[in-house]
Coordinates of N, CA and C in Angstrom, one line a residue:
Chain S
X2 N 37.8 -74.6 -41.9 CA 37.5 -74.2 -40.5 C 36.1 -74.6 -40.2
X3 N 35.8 -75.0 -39.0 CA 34.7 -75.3 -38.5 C 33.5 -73.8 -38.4
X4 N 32.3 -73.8 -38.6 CA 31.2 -73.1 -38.6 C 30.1 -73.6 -37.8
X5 N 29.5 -72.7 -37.0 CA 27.8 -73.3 -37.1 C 27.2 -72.3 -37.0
X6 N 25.8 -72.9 -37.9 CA 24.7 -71.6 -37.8 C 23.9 -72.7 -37.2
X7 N 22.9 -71.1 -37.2 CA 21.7 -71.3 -36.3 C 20.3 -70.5 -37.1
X8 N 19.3 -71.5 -37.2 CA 18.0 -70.9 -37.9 C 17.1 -70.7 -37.2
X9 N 16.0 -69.9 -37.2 CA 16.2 -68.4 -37.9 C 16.9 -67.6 -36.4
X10 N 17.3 -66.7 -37.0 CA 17.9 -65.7 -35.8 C 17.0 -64.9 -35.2
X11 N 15.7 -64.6 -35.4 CA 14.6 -64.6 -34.5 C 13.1 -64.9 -34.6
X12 N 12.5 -65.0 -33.1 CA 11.1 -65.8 -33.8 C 9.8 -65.3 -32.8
X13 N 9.0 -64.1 -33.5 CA 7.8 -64.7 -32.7 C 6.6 -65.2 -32.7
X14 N 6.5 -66.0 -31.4 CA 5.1 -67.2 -32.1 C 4.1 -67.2 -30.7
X15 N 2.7 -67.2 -31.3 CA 2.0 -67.2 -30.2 C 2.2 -68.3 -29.1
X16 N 1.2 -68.3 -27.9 CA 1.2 -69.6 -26.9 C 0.7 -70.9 -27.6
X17 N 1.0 -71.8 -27.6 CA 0.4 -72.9 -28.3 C 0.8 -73.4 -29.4
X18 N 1.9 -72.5 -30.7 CA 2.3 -73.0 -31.5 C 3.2 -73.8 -31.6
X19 N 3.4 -74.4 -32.8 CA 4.8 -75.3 -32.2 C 5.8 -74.6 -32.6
X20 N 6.8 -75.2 -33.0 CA 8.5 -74.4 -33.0 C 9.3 -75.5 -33.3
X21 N 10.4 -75.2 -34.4 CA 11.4 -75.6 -34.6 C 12.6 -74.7 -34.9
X22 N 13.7 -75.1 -33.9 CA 14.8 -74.6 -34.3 C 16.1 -75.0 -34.9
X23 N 16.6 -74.7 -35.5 CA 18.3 -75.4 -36.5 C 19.4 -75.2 -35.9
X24 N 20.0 -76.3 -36.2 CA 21.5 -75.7 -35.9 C 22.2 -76.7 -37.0
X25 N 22.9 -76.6 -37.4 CA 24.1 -76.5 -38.3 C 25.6 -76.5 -38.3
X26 N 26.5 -77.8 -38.0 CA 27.7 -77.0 -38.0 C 28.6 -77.6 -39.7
X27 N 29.6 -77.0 -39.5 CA 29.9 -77.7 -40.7 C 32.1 -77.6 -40.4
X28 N 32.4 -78.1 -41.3 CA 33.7 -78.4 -41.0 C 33.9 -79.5 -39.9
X29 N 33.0 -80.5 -39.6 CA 33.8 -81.4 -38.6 C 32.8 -82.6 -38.9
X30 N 33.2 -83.6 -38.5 CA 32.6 -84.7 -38.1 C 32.2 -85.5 -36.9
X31 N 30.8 -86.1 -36.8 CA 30.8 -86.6 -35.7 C 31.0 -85.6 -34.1
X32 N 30.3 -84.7 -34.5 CA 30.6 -83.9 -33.1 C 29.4 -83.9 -31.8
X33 N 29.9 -83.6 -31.2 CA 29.1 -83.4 -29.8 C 28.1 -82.6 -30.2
X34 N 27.2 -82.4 -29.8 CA 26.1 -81.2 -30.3 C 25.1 -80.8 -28.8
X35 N 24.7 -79.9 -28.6 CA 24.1 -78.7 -27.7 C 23.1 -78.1 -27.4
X36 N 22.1 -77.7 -27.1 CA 21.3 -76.7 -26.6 C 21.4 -76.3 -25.2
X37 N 21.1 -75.0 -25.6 CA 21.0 -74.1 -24.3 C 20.0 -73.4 -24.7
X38 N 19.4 -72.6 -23.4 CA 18.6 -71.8 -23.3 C 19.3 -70.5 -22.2
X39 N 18.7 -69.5 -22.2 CA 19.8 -68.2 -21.5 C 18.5 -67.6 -21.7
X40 N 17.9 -67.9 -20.0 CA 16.3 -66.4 -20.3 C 16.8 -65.6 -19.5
X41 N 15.8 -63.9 -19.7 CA 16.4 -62.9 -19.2 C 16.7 -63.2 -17.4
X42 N 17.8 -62.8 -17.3 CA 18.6 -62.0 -16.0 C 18.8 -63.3 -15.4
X43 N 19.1 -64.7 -16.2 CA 19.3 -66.1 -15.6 C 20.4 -66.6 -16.6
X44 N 21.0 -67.6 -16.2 CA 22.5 -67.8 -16.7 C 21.8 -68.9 -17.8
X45 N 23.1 -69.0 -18.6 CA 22.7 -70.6 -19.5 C 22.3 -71.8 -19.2
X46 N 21.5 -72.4 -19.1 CA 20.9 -73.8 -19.0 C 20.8 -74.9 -20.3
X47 N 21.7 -75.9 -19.8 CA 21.6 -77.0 -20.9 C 20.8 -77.5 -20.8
X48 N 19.7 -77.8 -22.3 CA 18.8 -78.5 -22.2 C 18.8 -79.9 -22.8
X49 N 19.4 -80.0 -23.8 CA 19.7 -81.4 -24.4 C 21.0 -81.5 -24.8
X50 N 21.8 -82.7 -24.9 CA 23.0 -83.1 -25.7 C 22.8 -84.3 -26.5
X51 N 24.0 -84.5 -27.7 CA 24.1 -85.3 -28.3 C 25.1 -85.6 -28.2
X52 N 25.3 -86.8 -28.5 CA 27.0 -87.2 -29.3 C 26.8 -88.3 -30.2
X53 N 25.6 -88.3 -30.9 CA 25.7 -89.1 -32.1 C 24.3 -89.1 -32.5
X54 N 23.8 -89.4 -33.9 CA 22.6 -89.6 -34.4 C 21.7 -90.0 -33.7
X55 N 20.5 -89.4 -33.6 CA 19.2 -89.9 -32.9 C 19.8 -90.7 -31.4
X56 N 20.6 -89.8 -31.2 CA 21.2 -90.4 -29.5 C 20.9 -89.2 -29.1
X57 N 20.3 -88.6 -28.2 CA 19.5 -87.1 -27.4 C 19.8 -87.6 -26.0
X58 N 20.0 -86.7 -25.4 CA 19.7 -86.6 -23.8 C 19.3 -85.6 -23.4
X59 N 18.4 -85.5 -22.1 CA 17.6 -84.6 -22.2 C 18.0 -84.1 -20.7
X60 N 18.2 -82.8 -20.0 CA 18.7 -82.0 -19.3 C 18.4 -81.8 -17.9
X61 N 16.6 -81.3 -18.8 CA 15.9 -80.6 -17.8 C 14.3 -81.1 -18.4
X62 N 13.2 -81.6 -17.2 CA 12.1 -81.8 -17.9 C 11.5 -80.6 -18.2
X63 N 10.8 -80.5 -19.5 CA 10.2 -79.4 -19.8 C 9.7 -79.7 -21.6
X64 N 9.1 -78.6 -21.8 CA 8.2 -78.9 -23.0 C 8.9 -79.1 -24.1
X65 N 9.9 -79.0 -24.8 CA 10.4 -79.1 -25.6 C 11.4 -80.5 -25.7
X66 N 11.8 -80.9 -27.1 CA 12.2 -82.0 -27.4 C 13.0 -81.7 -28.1
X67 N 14.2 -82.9 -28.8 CA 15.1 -82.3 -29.4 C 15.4 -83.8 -30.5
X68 N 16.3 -83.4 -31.2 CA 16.1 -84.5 -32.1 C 17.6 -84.1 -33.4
X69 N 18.4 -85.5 -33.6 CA 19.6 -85.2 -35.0 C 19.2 -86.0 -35.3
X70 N 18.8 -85.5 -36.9 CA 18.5 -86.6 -37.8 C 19.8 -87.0 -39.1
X71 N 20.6 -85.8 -38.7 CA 21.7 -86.2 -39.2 C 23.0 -85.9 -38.5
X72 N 24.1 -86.0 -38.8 CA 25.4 -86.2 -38.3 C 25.5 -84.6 -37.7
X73 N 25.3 -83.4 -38.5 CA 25.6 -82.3 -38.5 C 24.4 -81.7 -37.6
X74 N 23.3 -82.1 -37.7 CA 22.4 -81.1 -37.7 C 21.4 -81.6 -36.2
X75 N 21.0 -80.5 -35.6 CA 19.9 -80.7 -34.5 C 19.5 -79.8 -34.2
X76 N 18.5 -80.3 -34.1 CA 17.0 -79.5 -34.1 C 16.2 -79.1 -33.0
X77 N 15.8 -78.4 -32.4 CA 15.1 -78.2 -31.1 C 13.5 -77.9 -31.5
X78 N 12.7 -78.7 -30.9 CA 10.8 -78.6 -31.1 C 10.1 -78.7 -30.2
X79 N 9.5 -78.1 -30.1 CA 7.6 -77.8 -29.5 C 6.8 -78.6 -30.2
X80 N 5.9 -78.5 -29.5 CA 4.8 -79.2 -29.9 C 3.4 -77.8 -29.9
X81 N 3.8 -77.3 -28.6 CA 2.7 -76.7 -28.1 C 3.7 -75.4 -27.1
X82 N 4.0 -73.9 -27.7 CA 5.2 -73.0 -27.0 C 4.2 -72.8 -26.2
X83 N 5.0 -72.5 -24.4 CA 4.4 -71.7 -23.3 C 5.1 -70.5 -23.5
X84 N 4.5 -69.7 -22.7 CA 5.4 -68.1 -22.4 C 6.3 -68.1 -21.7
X85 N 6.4 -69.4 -21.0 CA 8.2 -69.5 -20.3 C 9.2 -69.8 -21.3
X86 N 8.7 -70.3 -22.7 CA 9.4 -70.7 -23.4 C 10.3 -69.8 -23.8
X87 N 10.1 -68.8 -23.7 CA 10.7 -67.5 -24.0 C 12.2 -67.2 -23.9
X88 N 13.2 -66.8 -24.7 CA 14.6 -66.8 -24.4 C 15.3 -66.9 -25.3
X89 N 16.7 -67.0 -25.0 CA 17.5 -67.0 -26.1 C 18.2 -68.6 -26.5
X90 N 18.3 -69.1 -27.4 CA 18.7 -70.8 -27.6 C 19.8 -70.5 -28.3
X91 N 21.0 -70.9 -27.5 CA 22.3 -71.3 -28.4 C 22.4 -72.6 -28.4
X92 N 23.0 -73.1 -29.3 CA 23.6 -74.3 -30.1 C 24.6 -74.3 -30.1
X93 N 25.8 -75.4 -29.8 CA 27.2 -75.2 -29.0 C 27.9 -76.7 -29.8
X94 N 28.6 -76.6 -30.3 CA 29.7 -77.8 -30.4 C 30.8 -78.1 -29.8
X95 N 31.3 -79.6 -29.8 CA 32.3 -79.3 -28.8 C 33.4 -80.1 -30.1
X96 N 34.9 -79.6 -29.5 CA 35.9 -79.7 -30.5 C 36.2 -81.4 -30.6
X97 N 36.1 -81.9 -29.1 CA 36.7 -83.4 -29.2 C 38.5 -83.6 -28.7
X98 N 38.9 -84.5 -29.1 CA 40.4 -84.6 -28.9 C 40.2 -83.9 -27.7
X99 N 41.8 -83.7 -28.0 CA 42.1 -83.6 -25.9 C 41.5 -82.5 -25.6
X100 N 41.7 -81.6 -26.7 CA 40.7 -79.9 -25.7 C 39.7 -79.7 -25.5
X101 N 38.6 -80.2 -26.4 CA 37.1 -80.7 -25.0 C 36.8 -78.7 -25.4
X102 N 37.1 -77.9 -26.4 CA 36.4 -76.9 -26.7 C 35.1 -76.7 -27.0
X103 N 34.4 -75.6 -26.5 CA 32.9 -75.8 -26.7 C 32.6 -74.2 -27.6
X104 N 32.2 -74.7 -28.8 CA 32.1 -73.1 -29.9 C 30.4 -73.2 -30.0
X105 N 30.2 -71.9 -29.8 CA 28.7 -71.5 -30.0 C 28.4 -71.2 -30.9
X106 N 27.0 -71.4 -31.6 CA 26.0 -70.1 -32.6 C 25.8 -69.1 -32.2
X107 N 25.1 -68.0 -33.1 CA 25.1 -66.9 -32.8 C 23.6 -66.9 -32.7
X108 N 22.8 -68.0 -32.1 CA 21.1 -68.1 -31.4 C 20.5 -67.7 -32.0
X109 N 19.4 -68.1 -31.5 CA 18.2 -67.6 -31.9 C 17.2 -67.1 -30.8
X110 N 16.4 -65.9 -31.0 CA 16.1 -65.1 -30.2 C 14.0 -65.4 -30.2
X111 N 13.7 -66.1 -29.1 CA 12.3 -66.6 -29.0 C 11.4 -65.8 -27.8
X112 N 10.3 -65.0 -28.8 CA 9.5 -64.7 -27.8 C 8.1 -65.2 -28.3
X113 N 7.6 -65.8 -26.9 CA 6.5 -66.0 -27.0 C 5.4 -65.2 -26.6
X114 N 4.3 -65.2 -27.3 CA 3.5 -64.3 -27.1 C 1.9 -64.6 -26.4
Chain N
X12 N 26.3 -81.5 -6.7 CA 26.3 -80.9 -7.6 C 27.5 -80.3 -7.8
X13 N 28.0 -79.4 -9.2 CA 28.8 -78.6 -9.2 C 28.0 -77.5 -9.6
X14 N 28.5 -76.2 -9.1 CA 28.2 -74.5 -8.8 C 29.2 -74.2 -9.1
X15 N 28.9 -73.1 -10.2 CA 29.7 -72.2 -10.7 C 29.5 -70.2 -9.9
X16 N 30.1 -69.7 -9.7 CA 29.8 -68.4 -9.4 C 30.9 -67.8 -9.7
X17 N 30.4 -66.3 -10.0 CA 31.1 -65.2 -10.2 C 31.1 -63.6 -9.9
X18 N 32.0 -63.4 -9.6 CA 31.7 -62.4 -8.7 C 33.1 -61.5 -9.5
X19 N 32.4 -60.1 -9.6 CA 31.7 -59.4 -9.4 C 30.5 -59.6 -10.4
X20 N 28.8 -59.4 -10.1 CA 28.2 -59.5 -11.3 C 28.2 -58.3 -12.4
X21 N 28.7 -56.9 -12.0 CA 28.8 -55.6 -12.8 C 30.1 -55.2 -12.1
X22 N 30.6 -54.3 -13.0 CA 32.0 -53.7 -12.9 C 32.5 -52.8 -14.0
X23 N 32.2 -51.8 -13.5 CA 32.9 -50.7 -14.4 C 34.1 -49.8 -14.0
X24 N 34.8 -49.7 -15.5 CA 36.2 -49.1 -14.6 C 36.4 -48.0 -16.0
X25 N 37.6 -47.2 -15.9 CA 37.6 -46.3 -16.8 C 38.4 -46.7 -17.4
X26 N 38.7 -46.3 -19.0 CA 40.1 -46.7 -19.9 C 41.2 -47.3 -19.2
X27 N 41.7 -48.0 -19.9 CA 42.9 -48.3 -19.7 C 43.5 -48.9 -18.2
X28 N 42.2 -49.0 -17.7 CA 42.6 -49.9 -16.0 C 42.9 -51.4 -16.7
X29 N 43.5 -52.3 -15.5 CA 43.5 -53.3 -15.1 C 42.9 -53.9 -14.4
X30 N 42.0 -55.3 -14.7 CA 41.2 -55.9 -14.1 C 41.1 -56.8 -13.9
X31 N 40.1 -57.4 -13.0 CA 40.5 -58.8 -12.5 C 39.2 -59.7 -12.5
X32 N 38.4 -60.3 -13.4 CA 37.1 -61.1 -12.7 C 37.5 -62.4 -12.2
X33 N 36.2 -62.7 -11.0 CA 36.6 -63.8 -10.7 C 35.2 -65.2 -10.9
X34 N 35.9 -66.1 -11.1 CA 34.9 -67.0 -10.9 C 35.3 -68.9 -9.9
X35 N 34.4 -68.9 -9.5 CA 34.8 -69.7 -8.6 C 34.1 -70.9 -8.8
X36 N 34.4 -72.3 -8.3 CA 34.0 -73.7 -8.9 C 33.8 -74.5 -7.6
X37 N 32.6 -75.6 -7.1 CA 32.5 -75.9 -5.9 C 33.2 -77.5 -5.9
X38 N 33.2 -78.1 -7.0 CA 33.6 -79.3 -7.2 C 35.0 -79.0 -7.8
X39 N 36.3 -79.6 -7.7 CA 37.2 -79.8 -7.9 C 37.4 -80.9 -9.6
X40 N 36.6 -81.7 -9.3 CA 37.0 -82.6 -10.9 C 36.1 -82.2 -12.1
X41 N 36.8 -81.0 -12.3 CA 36.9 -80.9 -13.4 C 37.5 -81.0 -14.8
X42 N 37.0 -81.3 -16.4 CA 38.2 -81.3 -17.2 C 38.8 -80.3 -17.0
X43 N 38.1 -78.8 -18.0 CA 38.8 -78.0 -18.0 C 37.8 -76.4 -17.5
X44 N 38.3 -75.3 -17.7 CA 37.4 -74.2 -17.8 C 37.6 -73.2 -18.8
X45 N 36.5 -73.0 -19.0 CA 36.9 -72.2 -20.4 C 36.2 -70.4 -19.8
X46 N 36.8 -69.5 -20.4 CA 35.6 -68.1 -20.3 C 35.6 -67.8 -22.1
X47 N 34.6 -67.2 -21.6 CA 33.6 -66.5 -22.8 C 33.4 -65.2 -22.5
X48 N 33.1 -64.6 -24.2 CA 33.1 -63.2 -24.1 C 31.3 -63.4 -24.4
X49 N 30.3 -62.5 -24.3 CA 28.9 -61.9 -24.9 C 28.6 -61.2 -25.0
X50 N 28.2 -60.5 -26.6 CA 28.0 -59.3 -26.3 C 26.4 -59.0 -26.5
X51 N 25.9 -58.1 -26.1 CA 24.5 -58.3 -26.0 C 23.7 -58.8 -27.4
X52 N 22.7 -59.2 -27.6 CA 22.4 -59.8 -28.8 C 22.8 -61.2 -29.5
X53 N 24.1 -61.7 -28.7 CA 25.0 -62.9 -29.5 C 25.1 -64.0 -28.8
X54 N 26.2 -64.6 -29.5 CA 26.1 -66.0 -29.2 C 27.6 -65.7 -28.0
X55 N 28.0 -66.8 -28.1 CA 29.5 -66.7 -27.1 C 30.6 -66.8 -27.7
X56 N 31.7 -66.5 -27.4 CA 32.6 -66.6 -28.4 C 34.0 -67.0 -27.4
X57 N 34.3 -67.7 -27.5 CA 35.1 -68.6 -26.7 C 36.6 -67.7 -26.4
X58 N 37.1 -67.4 -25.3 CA 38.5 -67.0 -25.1 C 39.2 -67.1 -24.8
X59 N 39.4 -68.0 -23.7 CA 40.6 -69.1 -23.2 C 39.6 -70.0 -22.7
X60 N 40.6 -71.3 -22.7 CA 40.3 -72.6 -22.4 C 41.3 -73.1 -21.6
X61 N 41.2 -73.7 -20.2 CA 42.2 -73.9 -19.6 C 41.9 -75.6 -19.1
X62 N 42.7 -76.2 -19.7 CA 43.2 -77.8 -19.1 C 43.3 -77.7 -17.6
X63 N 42.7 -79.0 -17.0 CA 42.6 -78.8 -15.7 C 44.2 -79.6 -15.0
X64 N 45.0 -80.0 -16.1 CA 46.5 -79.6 -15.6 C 47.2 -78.5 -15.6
X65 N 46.6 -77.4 -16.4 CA 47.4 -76.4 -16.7 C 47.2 -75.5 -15.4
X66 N 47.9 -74.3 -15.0 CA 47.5 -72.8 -14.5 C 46.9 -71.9 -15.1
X67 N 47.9 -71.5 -16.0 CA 47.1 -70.5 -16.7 C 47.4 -70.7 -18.5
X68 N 46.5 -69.5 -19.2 CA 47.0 -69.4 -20.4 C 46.8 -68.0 -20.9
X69 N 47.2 -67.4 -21.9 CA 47.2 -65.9 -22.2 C 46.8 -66.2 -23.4
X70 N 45.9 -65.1 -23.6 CA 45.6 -64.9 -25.1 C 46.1 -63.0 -25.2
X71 N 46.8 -62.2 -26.1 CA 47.2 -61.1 -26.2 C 46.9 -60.5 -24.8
X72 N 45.7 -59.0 -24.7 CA 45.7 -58.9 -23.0 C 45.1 -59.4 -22.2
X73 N 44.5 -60.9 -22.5 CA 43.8 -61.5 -21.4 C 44.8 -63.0 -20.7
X74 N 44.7 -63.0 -19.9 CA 45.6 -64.3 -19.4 C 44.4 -64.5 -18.1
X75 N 44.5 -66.0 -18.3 CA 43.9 -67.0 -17.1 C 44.1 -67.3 -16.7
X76 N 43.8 -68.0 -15.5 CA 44.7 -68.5 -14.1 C 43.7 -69.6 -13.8
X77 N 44.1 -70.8 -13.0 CA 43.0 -72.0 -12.4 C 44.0 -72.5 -11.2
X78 N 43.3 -72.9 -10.3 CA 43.6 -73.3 -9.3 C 42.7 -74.0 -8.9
X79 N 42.8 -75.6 -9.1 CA 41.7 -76.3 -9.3 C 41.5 -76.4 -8.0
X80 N 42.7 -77.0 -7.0 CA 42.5 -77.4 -5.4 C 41.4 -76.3 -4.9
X81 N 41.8 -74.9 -5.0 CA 41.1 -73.9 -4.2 C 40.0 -74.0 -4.8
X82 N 39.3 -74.4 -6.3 CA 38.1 -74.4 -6.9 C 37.6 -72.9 -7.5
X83 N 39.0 -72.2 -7.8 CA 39.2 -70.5 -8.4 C 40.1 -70.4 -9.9
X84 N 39.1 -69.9 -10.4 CA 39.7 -69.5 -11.7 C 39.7 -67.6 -11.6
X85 N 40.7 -66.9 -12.3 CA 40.4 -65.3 -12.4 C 40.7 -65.0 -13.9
X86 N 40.3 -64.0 -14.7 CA 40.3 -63.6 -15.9 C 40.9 -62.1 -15.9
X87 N 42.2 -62.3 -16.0 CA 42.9 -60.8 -16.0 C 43.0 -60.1 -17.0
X88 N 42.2 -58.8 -17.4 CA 42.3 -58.4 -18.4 C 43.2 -56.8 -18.7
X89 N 44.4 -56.6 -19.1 CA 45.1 -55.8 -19.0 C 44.9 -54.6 -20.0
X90 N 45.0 -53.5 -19.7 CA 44.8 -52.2 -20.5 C 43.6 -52.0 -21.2
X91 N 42.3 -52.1 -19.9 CA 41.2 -52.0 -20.8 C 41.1 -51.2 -21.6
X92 N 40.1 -51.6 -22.7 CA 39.6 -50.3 -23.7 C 37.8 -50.9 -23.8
X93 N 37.1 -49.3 -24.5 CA 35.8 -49.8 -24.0 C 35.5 -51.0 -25.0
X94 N 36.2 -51.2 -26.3 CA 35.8 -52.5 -27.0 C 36.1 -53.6 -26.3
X95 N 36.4 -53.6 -24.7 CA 36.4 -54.8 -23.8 C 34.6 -55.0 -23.3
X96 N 33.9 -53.8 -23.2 CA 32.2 -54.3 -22.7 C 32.0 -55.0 -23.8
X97 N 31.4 -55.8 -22.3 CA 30.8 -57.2 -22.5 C 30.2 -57.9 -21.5
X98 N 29.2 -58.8 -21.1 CA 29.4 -60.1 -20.5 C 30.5 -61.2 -20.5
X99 N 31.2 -61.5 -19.5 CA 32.4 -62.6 -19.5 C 31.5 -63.7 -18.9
X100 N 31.8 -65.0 -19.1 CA 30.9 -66.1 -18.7 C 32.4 -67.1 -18.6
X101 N 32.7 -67.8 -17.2 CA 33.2 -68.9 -16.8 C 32.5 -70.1 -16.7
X102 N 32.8 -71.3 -17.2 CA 32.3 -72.2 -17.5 C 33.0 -73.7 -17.2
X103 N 32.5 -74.6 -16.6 CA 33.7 -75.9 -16.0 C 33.0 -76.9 -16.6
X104 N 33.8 -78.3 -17.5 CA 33.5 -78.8 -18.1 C 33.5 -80.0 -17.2
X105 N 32.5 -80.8 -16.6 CA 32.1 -81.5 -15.3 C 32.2 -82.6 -15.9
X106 N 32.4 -84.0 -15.3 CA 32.0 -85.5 -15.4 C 33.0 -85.6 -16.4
X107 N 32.5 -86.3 -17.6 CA 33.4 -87.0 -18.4 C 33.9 -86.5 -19.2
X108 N 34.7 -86.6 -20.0 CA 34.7 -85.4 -21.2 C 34.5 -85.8 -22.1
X109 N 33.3 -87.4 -22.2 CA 33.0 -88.3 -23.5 C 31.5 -86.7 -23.4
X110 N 31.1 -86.3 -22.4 CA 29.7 -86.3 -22.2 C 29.8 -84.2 -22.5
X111 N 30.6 -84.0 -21.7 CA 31.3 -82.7 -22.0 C 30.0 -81.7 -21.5
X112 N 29.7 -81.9 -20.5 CA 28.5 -80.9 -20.1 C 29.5 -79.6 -19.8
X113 N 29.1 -78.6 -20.0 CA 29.5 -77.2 -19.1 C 28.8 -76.5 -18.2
X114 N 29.3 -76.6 -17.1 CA 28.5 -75.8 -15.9 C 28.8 -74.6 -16.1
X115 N 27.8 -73.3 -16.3 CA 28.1 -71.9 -16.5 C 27.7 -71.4 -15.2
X116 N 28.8 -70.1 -15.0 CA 28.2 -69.1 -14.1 C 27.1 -68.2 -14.4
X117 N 26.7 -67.4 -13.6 CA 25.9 -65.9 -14.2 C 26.5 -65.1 -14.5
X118 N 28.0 -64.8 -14.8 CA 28.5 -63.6 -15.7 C 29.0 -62.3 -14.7
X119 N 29.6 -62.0 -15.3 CA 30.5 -60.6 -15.1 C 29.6 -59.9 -16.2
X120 N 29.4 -58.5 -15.7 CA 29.0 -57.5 -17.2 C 29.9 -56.4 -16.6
X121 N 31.0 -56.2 -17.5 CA 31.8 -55.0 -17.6 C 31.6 -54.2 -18.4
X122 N 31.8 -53.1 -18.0 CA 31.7 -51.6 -18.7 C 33.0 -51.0 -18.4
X123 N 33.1 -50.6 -19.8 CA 34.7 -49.8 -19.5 C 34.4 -48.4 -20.3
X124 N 34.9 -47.5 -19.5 CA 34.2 -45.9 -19.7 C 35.7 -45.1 -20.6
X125 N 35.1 -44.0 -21.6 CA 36.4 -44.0 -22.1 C 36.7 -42.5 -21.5

């Protein structure tokens, strides 16, 4: 069966640092891959997709970047965190074939300070 | 664009009611829609998925409805119990489905009182 994590499950980092986040799925191949962001009392917002290695699309302009350096895995980065950055990041795969399912991590929780 | 909404945003009912959330879609072509459960602290956890040929689907007491023409999907959840609180999240899978974006609403937060 299909899994994905998500690293680390929370993080806090001053204004200005940088930031990396994981995601991980395992059980599948070649999948669609996800970020979101969910800040308080505002719905989910997709910020980047993939659907293949070092293939990224990007959502919404804003400070962060994203990047798969391998089949399974992507990564979400800063350079430099604001205090808007602040929020919760899920990581979402999608099943493929006809049903077009979309399974979450269980996030990572980012405050900036 | 496509707009997702849902209404009610809070809703509390006591044991063992029947309920109904709703969420509504402004664009019509969509693949499919899926709802989601959250519970505070988590990630999502997917509960029905509905093909934008289908009407509805049931999982044990939740069954789903879509009505693409009207741009209304509802989440009926039968014989609440309070291990039903949660955030519910409706979500429409827009454009292509090589690309598979999901348009989310802002959520239902149900409380069920025992």
């Amino acid at each position: 069966s299909q899994t994905i994590h998500q690293w680390p499950a929370t993080l806090v980092q001053p204004v200005g640092s940088p930031l990396s986040l994981e995601c991980t799925v395992e059980g599948t191949s070649n999948p669609n891959l996800y970020w979101y962001r969910q800040a308080a009392g505002r719905g989910l917002q997709l910020l980047f997709y993939s659907i293949g290695i070092d293939q990224i699309s990007s959502e919404v302009p804003q400070n962060l970047s994203a990047s798969r350096p391998q089949d399974r895995q992507f990564i979400l980065s800063s350079k430099k965190l604001l205090l808007s950055d602040s929020g919760f990041y899920l990581c979402a795969w999608i099943s493929g074939g006809f049903n077009n399912e979309q399974f979450f991590g269980p996030g990572t929780r980012l405050t900036v300070l | 664009k496509q707009e997702v909404t849902q209404i009610p945003a809070a809703l509390s009912v006591p044991e063992g009611e029947n309920l109904v959330l709703n969420c509504s879609f402004t664009d019509s072509a969509i693949y499919n829609l899926q709802w989601f459960r959250q519970d505070p602290g988590k990630g999502l956890t997917s509960l029905l998925l509905i093909q934008s040929s289908q009407r509805e689907q049931t999982s044990g007491r939740l069954n789903a409805s879509l009505d693409k023409s009207s741009g209304r999907s509802t989440l009926y959840i039968a014989a609440s119990q309070p291990g039903d609180s949660a955030t519910y999240l409706c979500a429409v899978l827009h454009g292509s489905s090589n690309t598979g974006k999901l348009i989310f609403g802002q959520g239902t937060t149900l409380q069920v009182k025992p």
